[in-house]
Amino acid sequence: TIARTEQALTEQTRQARLEASTALEELLTAREILAAADLNVAAADRALDQITARFDVGKAEYLRLLNAQSDRMNARSQAIRARYDVLVQTAALKRSLGLDPRTRLSGLTEEDSE
């Protein structure tokens, strides 16, 4: 009947909005995590530079240099995973909105509109 069809359409619309809203929230969270990961990479790079300089003049142990290198690699690995998560969440949002995967998203955050 028409009433059931309208009810089904209303439910599908509600579900689609919920899916899109959830996808957007997850994308924004992924972007925040990526920003933090990028800051960690920068900090690890600075720490490695400092330890390397100290090691070069005999003021730091080799183990500290190795630990700083390991920390930098871990930070970079986390940033790569975070970048991947942003891409996955972007694709999920596009899918939930019915957009072509090649469509650029803009205007989702203030930084997108700049």
CSV table of C-alpha atoms in Angstrom, one decimal:
chain,number,residue,atom,x,y,z
A,1,THR,CA,0.0,0.0,0.0
A,2,ILE,CA,1.0,3.6,-0.3
A,3,ALA,CA,1.3,4.1,3.5
A,4,ARG,CA,3.7,1.2,3.8
A,5,THR,CA,5.7,2.5,0.8
A,6,GLU,CA,5.9,5.9,2.4
A,7,GLN,CA,6.9,4.4,5.7
A,8,ALA,CA,9.6,2.3,4.0
A,9,LEU,CA,10.9,5.4,2.2
A,10,THR,CA,11.0,7.4,5.4
A,11,GLU,CA,13.0,4.6,7.1
A,12,GLN,CA,15.4,4.3,4.2
A,13,THR,CA,15.9,8.1,4.2
A,14,ARG,CA,16.5,8.1,8.0
A,15,GLN,CA,19.0,5.2,7.6
A,16,ALA,CA,20.8,7.0,4.7
A,17,ARG,CA,21.2,10.2,6.8
A,18,LEU,CA,22.5,8.2,9.7
A,19,GLU,CA,25.0,6.4,7.6
A,20,ALA,CA,26.2,9.7,6.0
A,21,SER,CA,26.4,11.4,9.4
A,22,THR,CA,28.4,8.5,10.9
A,23,ALA,CA,30.7,8.5,7.9
A,24,LEU,CA,31.3,12.2,8.2
A,25,GLU,CA,32.0,11.9,11.9
A,26,GLU,CA,34.5,9.1,11.3
A,27,LEU,CA,36.2,11.0,8.6
A,28,LEU,CA,36.6,14.1,10.8
A,29,THR,CA,38.0,11.9,13.6
A,30,ALA,CA,40.4,10.3,11.1
A,31,ARG,CA,41.6,13.7,10.0
A,32,GLU,CA,42.2,14.7,13.7
A,33,ILE,CA,44.2,11.5,14.2
A,34,LEU,CA,46.2,12.2,11.1
A,35,ALA,CA,47.0,15.8,12.3
A,36,ALA,CA,48.2,14.4,15.6
A,37,ALA,CA,50.3,11.7,13.8
A,38,ASP,CA,51.9,14.3,11.6
A,39,LEU,CA,52.9,16.3,14.8
A,40,ASN,CA,54.4,13.1,16.3
A,41,VAL,CA,56.5,12.6,13.1
A,42,ALA,CA,57.8,16.2,13.3
A,43,ALA,CA,58.6,15.7,17.0
A,44,ALA,CA,60.4,12.4,16.3
A,45,ASP,CA,62.4,14.0,13.5
A,46,ARG,CA,63.5,16.8,15.8
A,47,ALA,CA,64.4,14.4,18.6
A,48,LEU,CA,66.4,12.3,16.1
A,49,ASP,CA,68.2,15.4,14.8
A,50,GLN,CA,69.1,16.3,18.4
A,51,ILE,CA,70.3,12.9,19.4
A,52,THR,CA,72.3,12.6,16.1
A,53,ALA,CA,74.0,15.9,16.8
A,54,ARG,CA,74.8,14.8,20.3
A,55,PHE,CA,76.0,11.4,19.1
A,56,ASP,CA,78.3,13.0,16.5
A,57,VAL,CA,80.1,14.9,19.2
A,58,GLY,CA,80.3,12.0,21.6
A,59,LYS,CA,77.6,13.2,24.0
A,60,ALA,CA,75.0,10.5,23.4
A,61,GLU,CA,75.2,6.7,23.4
A,62,TYR,CA,74.6,4.6,20.3
A,63,LEU,CA,71.6,3.0,21.9
A,64,ARG,CA,69.9,6.4,22.3
A,65,LEU,CA,70.5,7.0,18.6
A,66,LEU,CA,68.9,3.7,17.7
A,67,ASN,CA,65.9,4.4,20.0
A,68,ALA,CA,65.4,7.8,18.4
A,69,GLN,CA,65.6,6.2,14.9
A,70,SER,CA,63.1,3.5,16.0
A,71,ASP,CA,60.8,6.2,17.4
A,72,ARG,CA,60.9,8.1,14.2
A,73,MET,CA,60.0,5.0,12.2
A,74,ASN,CA,57.1,4.2,14.5
A,75,ALA,CA,55.8,7.7,14.2
A,76,ARG,CA,56.0,7.6,10.4
A,77,SER,CA,54.3,4.2,10.4
A,78,GLN,CA,51.5,5.6,12.5
A,79,ALA,CA,51.1,8.5,10.2
A,80,ILE,CA,50.9,6.2,7.2
A,81,ARG,CA,48.2,4.2,8.9
A,82,ALA,CA,46.4,7.5,9.8
A,83,ARG,CA,46.6,8.7,6.2
A,84,TYR,CA,45.2,5.4,5.0
A,85,ASP,CA,42.3,5.7,7.5
A,86,VAL,CA,41.5,9.1,6.1
A,87,LEU,CA,41.3,7.7,2.6
A,88,VAL,CA,39.1,4.8,3.7
A,89,GLN,CA,36.7,7.1,5.6
A,90,THR,CA,36.6,9.5,2.7
A,91,ALA,CA,35.6,6.7,0.4
A,92,ALA,CA,33.0,5.5,2.9
A,93,LEU,CA,31.5,9.1,3.1
A,94,LYS,CA,31.4,9.3,-0.7
A,95,ARG,CA,29.7,5.9,-0.9
A,96,SER,CA,27.1,6.9,1.7
A,97,LEU,CA,26.4,10.1,-0.3
A,98,GLY,CA,26.2,8.2,-3.6
A,99,LEU,CA,29.1,10.2,-5.0
A,100,ASP,CA,31.6,9.1,-7.6
A,101,PRO,CA,34.8,8.1,-5.9
A,102,ARG,CA,36.7,10.6,-8.1
A,103,THR,CA,34.6,13.5,-6.8
A,104,ARG,CA,36.6,15.9,-4.6
A,105,LEU,CA,35.0,16.6,-1.2
A,106,SER,CA,35.1,20.2,-0.2
A,107,GLY,CA,33.4,22.3,2.4
A,108,LEU,CA,33.4,19.6,5.1
A,109,THR,CA,35.6,21.6,7.4
A,110,GLU,CA,36.8,25.2,7.6
A,111,GLU,CA,40.2,24.1,6.3
A,112,ASP,CA,38.6,22.6,3.1
A,113,SER,CA,37.0,25.9,2.2
A,114,GLU,CA,40.3,27.9,2.5
